[in-house]
Short mmCIF file of C-alpha atoms in Angstrom, two decimals:
data_model
loop_
_atom_site.label_atom_id
_atom_site.label_comp_id
_atom_site.label_asym_id
_atom_site.label_seq_id
_atom_site.Cartn_x
_atom_site.Cartn_y
_atom_site.Cartn_z
CA UNK A 9 62.95 -33.36 3.16
CA UNK A 10 63.44 -29.62 2.58
CA UNK A 11 62.67 -28.05 -0.66
CA UNK A 12 65.78 -27.19 -2.75
CA UNK A 13 67.03 -23.87 -2.28
CA UNK A 14 66.72 -21.70 -5.56
CA UNK A 15 69.71 -19.60 -4.63
CA UNK A 16 71.85 -22.81 -4.52
CA UNK A 17 70.92 -24.01 -7.91
CA UNK A 18 71.22 -20.45 -9.35
CA UNK A 19 74.79 -20.39 -8.31
CA UNK A 20 75.56 -23.42 -10.42
CA UNK A 21 74.56 -21.55 -13.56
CA UNK A 22 76.40 -18.47 -12.50
CA UNK A 23 79.73 -19.73 -11.68
CA UNK A 24 81.85 -20.86 -14.73
CA UNK A 25 82.16 -24.53 -15.08
CA UNK A 26 85.78 -25.42 -15.44
CA UNK A 27 85.65 -29.24 -15.34
CA UNK A 28 82.89 -31.86 -15.14
CA UNK A 29 83.07 -34.82 -12.82
CA UNK A 30 81.86 -38.35 -13.83
CA UNK A 31 78.81 -39.82 -11.95
CA UNK A 32 78.12 -43.55 -11.62
CA UNK A 33 74.63 -44.17 -13.07
CA UNK A 34 74.79 -47.85 -12.24
CA UNK A 35 71.45 -48.77 -10.57
CA UNK A 36 72.69 -51.74 -8.52
CA UNK A 37 75.26 -54.39 -8.38
CA UNK A 38 74.26 -57.67 -9.85
CA UNK A 39 76.30 -60.84 -8.60
CA UNK A 40 78.01 -63.11 -10.91
CA UNK A 41 79.43 -66.43 -10.39
CA UNK A 42 83.08 -66.26 -10.05
CA UNK A 43 83.64 -69.22 -7.93
CA UNK A 44 86.73 -70.02 -10.09
CA UNK A 45 88.54 -67.20 -8.10
CA UNK A 46 88.15 -69.01 -4.80
CA UNK A 47 86.56 -65.70 -3.46
CA UNK A 48 83.26 -64.38 -2.61
CA UNK A 49 81.20 -63.19 -5.80
CA UNK A 50 81.99 -59.89 -7.00
CA UNK A 51 79.66 -57.28 -8.60
CA UNK A 52 79.50 -56.78 -12.37
CA UNK A 53 81.17 -53.46 -11.93
CA UNK A 54 84.10 -55.11 -10.04
CA UNK A 55 84.44 -57.88 -12.70
CA UNK A 56 84.58 -55.30 -15.49
CA UNK A 57 87.41 -53.51 -13.77
CA UNK A 58 89.33 -56.77 -13.20
CA UNK A 59 88.94 -57.94 -16.67
CA UNK A 60 89.22 -54.54 -18.46
CA UNK A 61 92.69 -55.15 -19.87
CA UNK A 62 92.19 -58.85 -20.73
CA UNK A 63 92.23 -58.34 -24.51
CA UNK A 64 94.85 -55.63 -24.55
CA UNK A 65 98.16 -56.65 -25.95
CA UNK A 66 101.00 -55.00 -23.86
CA UNK A 67 103.50 -56.42 -26.12
CA UNK A 68 102.22 -54.34 -28.94
CA UNK A 69 104.36 -51.06 -28.28
CA UNK A 70 102.61 -49.39 -31.19
CA UNK A 71 99.08 -49.91 -29.87
CA UNK A 72 100.23 -48.97 -26.41
CA UNK A 73 101.53 -45.38 -27.63
CA UNK A 74 98.65 -44.97 -29.98
CA UNK A 75 96.64 -42.21 -28.26
CA UNK A 76 93.50 -43.63 -29.67
CA UNK A 77 94.30 -47.07 -28.35
CA UNK A 78 96.52 -47.18 -25.18
CA UNK A 79 95.70 -43.62 -23.82
CA UNK A 80 91.95 -43.97 -24.54
CA UNK A 81 91.76 -47.36 -22.82
CA UNK A 82 93.52 -45.91 -19.88
CA UNK A 83 91.16 -42.92 -19.82
CA UNK A 84 88.13 -45.21 -19.74
CA UNK A 85 89.63 -47.28 -17.12
CA UNK A 86 90.26 -44.22 -14.81
CA UNK A 87 86.76 -43.14 -15.20
CA UNK A 88 85.45 -46.47 -13.97
CA UNK A 89 88.01 -46.46 -11.07
CA UNK A 90 87.02 -43.00 -10.07
CA UNK A 91 83.50 -44.17 -9.58
CA UNK A 92 84.46 -47.06 -7.39
CA UNK A 93 84.14 -46.31 -3.45
CA UNK A 94 86.20 -49.46 -2.35
CA UNK A 95 90.05 -48.86 -2.05
CA UNK A 96 90.76 -52.69 -2.05
CA UNK A 97 88.85 -53.15 -5.31
CA UNK A 98 90.93 -50.20 -6.83
CA UNK A 99 93.99 -51.52 -5.62
CA UNK A 100 93.24 -55.08 -7.08
CA UNK A 101 92.14 -53.55 -10.59
CA UNK A 102 95.40 -51.50 -10.75
CA UNK A 103 97.46 -54.45 -9.64
CA UNK A 104 96.12 -56.57 -12.34
CA UNK A 105 96.60 -54.06 -14.96
CA UNK A 106 100.24 -53.18 -14.04
CA UNK A 107 101.11 -56.91 -13.57
CA UNK A 108 99.98 -57.38 -17.22
CA UNK A 109 102.05 -54.24 -18.28
CA UNK A 110 105.16 -55.72 -16.75
CA UNK A 111 105.70 -58.28 -19.63
CA UNK A 112 106.89 -55.11 -21.60
CA UNK A 113 109.07 -52.48 -19.65
CA UNK A 114 108.34 -49.83 -22.45
CA UNK A 115 104.57 -50.36 -21.95
CA UNK A 116 105.01 -50.35 -18.14
CA UNK A 117 106.87 -47.09 -18.18
CA UNK A 118 104.54 -45.47 -20.53
CA UNK A 119 101.32 -46.25 -18.59
CA UNK A 120 103.11 -45.00 -15.24
CA UNK A 121 103.68 -41.73 -16.93
CA UNK A 122 100.19 -41.67 -18.14
CA UNK A 123 98.86 -42.45 -14.63
CA UNK A 124 100.68 -39.49 -13.34
CA UNK A 125 99.75 -37.15 -16.13
CA UNK A 126 96.05 -38.10 -15.77
CA UNK A 127 95.89 -38.39 -12.00
CA UNK A 128 98.40 -36.24 -10.45
CA UNK A 129 99.22 -33.31 -12.92
CA UNK A 130 98.04 -30.15 -11.39
CA UNK A 131 96.27 -29.03 -14.68
CA UNK A 132 94.59 -32.38 -15.34
CA UNK A 133 90.68 -32.20 -15.00
CA UNK A 134 90.90 -35.95 -13.97
CA UNK A 135 93.37 -35.71 -11.33
CA UNK A 136 92.39 -37.95 -8.56
CA UNK A 137 94.71 -38.35 -5.40
CA UNK A 138 92.58 -41.50 -4.37
CA UNK A 139 93.15 -43.44 -7.53
CA UNK A 140 96.72 -42.28 -7.81
CA UNK A 141 97.31 -43.62 -4.19
CA UNK A 142 96.57 -47.08 -5.53
CA UNK A 143 99.04 -46.59 -8.31
CA UNK A 144 101.69 -45.50 -5.94
CA UNK A 145 101.07 -48.30 -3.57
CA UNK A 146 101.84 -50.71 -6.47
CA UNK A 147 105.06 -48.83 -7.35
CA UNK A 148 106.42 -48.91 -3.96
CA UNK A 149 106.01 -52.66 -3.67
CA UNK A 150 106.45 -54.07 -7.12
CA UNK A 151 109.43 -56.51 -7.78
CA UNK A 152 109.98 -54.69 -11.14
CA UNK A 153 111.56 -51.62 -9.89
CA UNK A 154 114.74 -51.18 -7.94
CA UNK A 155 114.84 -49.85 -4.25
CA UNK A 156 116.12 -46.55 -5.53
CA UNK A 157 113.27 -46.35 -8.08
CA UNK A 158 110.75 -47.20 -5.55
CA UNK A 159 112.16 -44.48 -3.01
CA UNK A 160 111.46 -41.86 -5.66
CA UNK A 161 107.81 -42.50 -5.17
CA UNK A 162 107.71 -42.52 -1.39
CA UNK A 163 107.42 -38.82 -0.96
CA UNK A 164 104.47 -38.35 -3.41
CA UNK A 165 102.83 -41.34 -1.56
CA UNK A 166 103.16 -39.56 1.80
CA UNK A 167 101.93 -36.37 0.23
CA UNK A 168 98.59 -37.92 -1.22
CA UNK A 169 98.03 -39.46 2.07
CA UNK A 170 97.79 -36.17 3.88
CA UNK A 171 94.36 -34.22 4.35
CA UNK A 172 92.28 -36.86 2.90
CA UNK A 173 88.59 -36.69 2.98
CA UNK A 174 87.53 -37.34 6.49
CA UNK A 175 90.80 -36.43 8.15
CA UNK A 176 91.43 -33.46 10.06
CA UNK A 177 93.24 -30.79 8.11
CA UNK A 178 96.86 -30.08 8.85
CA UNK A 179 97.01 -26.96 11.08
CA UNK A 180 99.15 -24.14 10.40
CA UNK A 181 99.82 -20.63 11.49
CA UNK A 182 99.62 -17.51 9.20
CA UNK A 183 100.02 -13.88 9.50
CA UNK A 184 97.22 -11.29 9.04
CA UNK A 185 97.53 -7.78 7.33
CA UNK A 186 97.60 -6.20 10.91
CA UNK A 187 100.70 -8.48 11.88
CA UNK A 188 98.92 -10.73 14.12
CA UNK A 189 99.11 -14.45 13.83
CA UNK A 190 96.48 -17.05 14.27
CA UNK A 191 95.89 -20.74 13.29
CA UNK A 192 93.60 -22.38 10.87
CA UNK A 193 92.13 -24.20 13.72
CA UNK A 194 91.02 -20.91 15.28
CA UNK A 195 88.40 -20.26 12.53
CA UNK A 196 84.85 -20.59 13.80
CA UNK A 197 82.36 -21.29 10.96
CA UNK A 198 80.12 -24.05 9.71
CA UNK A 199 82.38 -24.46 6.87
CA UNK A 200 85.85 -23.35 5.91
CA UNK A 201 86.65 -22.62 2.26
CA UNK A 202 90.37 -22.82 2.40
CA UNK A 203 92.03 -21.60 -0.78
CA UNK A 204 95.86 -21.26 -1.28
CA UNK A 205 96.50 -18.61 -4.04
CA UNK A 206 99.50 -17.21 -5.95
CA UNK A 207 99.06 -13.40 -6.56
CA UNK A 208 100.52 -13.99 -9.99
CA UNK A 209 98.20 -16.70 -10.85
CA UNK A 210 95.67 -15.89 -13.50
CA UNK A 211 93.30 -18.72 -12.59
CA UNK A 212 93.52 -17.68 -8.97
CA UNK A 213 92.42 -14.29 -9.97
CA UNK A 214 89.45 -15.75 -11.99
CA UNK A 215 88.37 -17.83 -8.98
CA UNK A 216 88.65 -15.19 -6.41
CA UNK A 217 86.72 -12.63 -8.65
CA UNK A 218 83.90 -15.29 -8.95
CA UNK A 219 83.99 -15.87 -5.26
CA UNK A 220 83.94 -12.10 -4.30
CA UNK A 221 81.76 -10.56 -7.12
CA UNK A 222 78.93 -13.16 -7.68
CA UNK A 223 76.08 -11.96 -5.49
CA UNK A 224 74.32 -15.24 -5.32
CA UNK A 225 77.52 -16.89 -4.17
CA UNK A 226 78.10 -14.16 -1.69
CA UNK A 227 74.65 -14.71 -0.41
CA UNK A 228 75.07 -18.53 -0.35
CA UNK A 229 78.28 -18.47 1.80
CA UNK A 230 76.66 -15.97 4.06
CA UNK A 231 73.53 -18.06 4.46
CA UNK A 232 75.64 -21.40 5.23
CA UNK A 233 78.16 -19.57 7.41
CA UNK A 234 81.15 -20.34 5.15
CA UNK A 235 84.28 -18.66 6.14
CA UNK A 236 86.71 -18.08 3.31
CA UNK A 237 90.38 -18.31 4.44
CA UNK A 238 92.80 -17.22 1.51
CA UNK A 239 96.47 -17.90 2.15
CA UNK A 240 99.35 -16.99 0.19
CA UNK A 241 101.98 -19.58 0.91
CA UNK A 242 104.68 -18.55 -1.56
CA UNK A 243 106.58 -16.15 0.59
CA UNK A 244 106.68 -12.84 -1.16
CA UNK A 245 105.38 -10.41 1.34
CA UNK A 246 105.41 -7.39 -1.10
CA UNK A 247 103.13 -9.28 -3.56
CA UNK A 248 100.80 -10.46 -0.98
CA UNK A 249 100.37 -6.96 0.57
CA UNK A 250 99.86 -5.47 -2.98
CA UNK A 251 97.07 -8.10 -3.60
CA UNK A 252 95.17 -7.30 -0.37
CA UNK A 253 92.57 -5.02 -2.41
CA UNK A 254 91.66 -8.04 -4.58
CA UNK A 255 90.12 -10.00 -1.72
CA UNK A 256 86.89 -9.33 0.06
CA UNK A 257 87.02 -7.85 3.55
CA UNK A 258 84.81 -10.62 4.93
CA UNK A 259 87.61 -13.15 4.08
CA UNK A 260 90.55 -14.08 6.28
CA UNK A 261 93.57 -13.33 4.29
CA UNK A 262 96.82 -14.78 5.62
CA UNK A 263 100.42 -15.11 4.71
CA UNK A 264 102.72 -17.93 5.47
CA UNK A 265 105.53 -15.86 6.74
CA UNK A 266 107.77 -18.80 7.74
CA UNK A 267 107.09 -20.86 4.72
CA UNK A 268 106.04 -23.75 6.78
CA UNK A 269 103.32 -25.13 4.48
CA UNK A 270 105.70 -25.49 1.64
CA UNK A 271 108.79 -26.51 3.58
CA UNK A 272 106.98 -29.40 5.56
CA UNK A 273 104.66 -30.23 2.80
CA UNK A 274 101.73 -29.70 4.90
CA UNK A 275 99.44 -29.51 1.81
CA UNK A 276 100.02 -30.61 -1.64
CA UNK A 277 100.16 -27.41 -3.74
CA UNK A 278 100.69 -28.71 -7.14
CA UNK A 279 98.29 -26.26 -8.72
CA UNK A 280 97.09 -22.85 -8.05
CA UNK A 281 94.71 -22.36 -6.65
CA UNK A 282 94.31 -25.29 -4.46
CA UNK A 283 90.91 -25.50 -2.62
CA UNK A 284 89.88 -27.42 0.45
CA UNK A 285 86.37 -27.42 1.98
CA UNK A 286 86.47 -28.21 5.66
CA UNK A 287 83.52 -28.73 8.19
CA UNK A 288 83.29 -26.84 11.50
CA UNK A 289 85.81 -29.28 13.18
CA UNK A 290 88.27 -28.83 10.35
CA UNK A 291 87.78 -32.09 8.88
CA UNK A 292 88.22 -32.42 5.13
CA UNK A 293 85.02 -32.50 3.06
CA UNK A 294 86.38 -32.06 -0.34
CA UNK A 295 90.25 -32.08 -1.20
CA UNK A 296 92.04 -30.24 -3.91
CA UNK A 297 88.65 -29.34 -5.44
CA UNK A 298 86.93 -26.65 -7.68
CA UNK A 299 84.68 -23.79 -6.85
CA UNK A 300 81.90 -25.40 -8.93
CA UNK A 301 82.41 -28.66 -7.03
CA UNK A 302 82.04 -26.97 -3.61
CA UNK A 303 78.70 -25.31 -4.90
CA UNK A 304 77.42 -28.72 -6.02
CA UNK A 305 78.31 -30.15 -2.66
CA UNK A 306 76.23 -27.34 -0.98
CA UNK A 307 73.38 -28.08 -3.39
CA UNK A 308 73.43 -31.83 -2.51
CA UNK A 309 73.79 -31.45 1.45
CA UNK A 310 71.31 -28.55 1.65
CA UNK A 311 68.45 -29.53 -0.59
#
């Protein structure tokens, strides 16, 4: 095993930490006897998820809407779900929880809004398309909702299924400052740091400044042959051109002159900036991520 690269770890300390991700510290999965389910034994972690809401009274609306009760219970549940790698287990845990909530439409509607707030809101530090995908799968099949209500969730469901980790990122054409056009797939690099930004977004400016002006980070990206592809998808050419000086000359700075990214929902741009990390074949390594998480990924894979 190679020794850890000091510059990688130094970058973690230099770059501002916007959000912290949860890590599963469980050292193993102990089997329990659940023969009464008629299924193969499940791990203690799975059992905790499946029985997480057993003692929670969905009929007690006051408890449900109490932030220290209902909302806190959901936040703890979501942390456990985010740590679980198996989609079938996540689906089952959410199915069990929402089936329990169905006994009270007020409770059901409340938790659906909380799921959206925590998992899909662009400003939520806990946003997680993988977990929200399980919620959406439930909503488009439940008998509690009308066909019209279900249809309202289908566009979002299709969107969260795009550009998932392991998939090839949606290709698109963009315009360069010199007027030439090229495609995302044309990028030649070990990694592509794809950032969709809005020239008026203060958080975008902070991220871009860190990416451009942190010497250790610039060195790291050069060392690992990371190509930054910065795309303005919002369609205001004047603002895009005026913002050119804020970006590094080493980056690819593109403009979606035909607004296809937004028109065809090629990427889910619910927040600015939106960041993806792609491998040399343009497969998604990190989806809708943060600069700090990209650095952490490099630390883990290059140590």
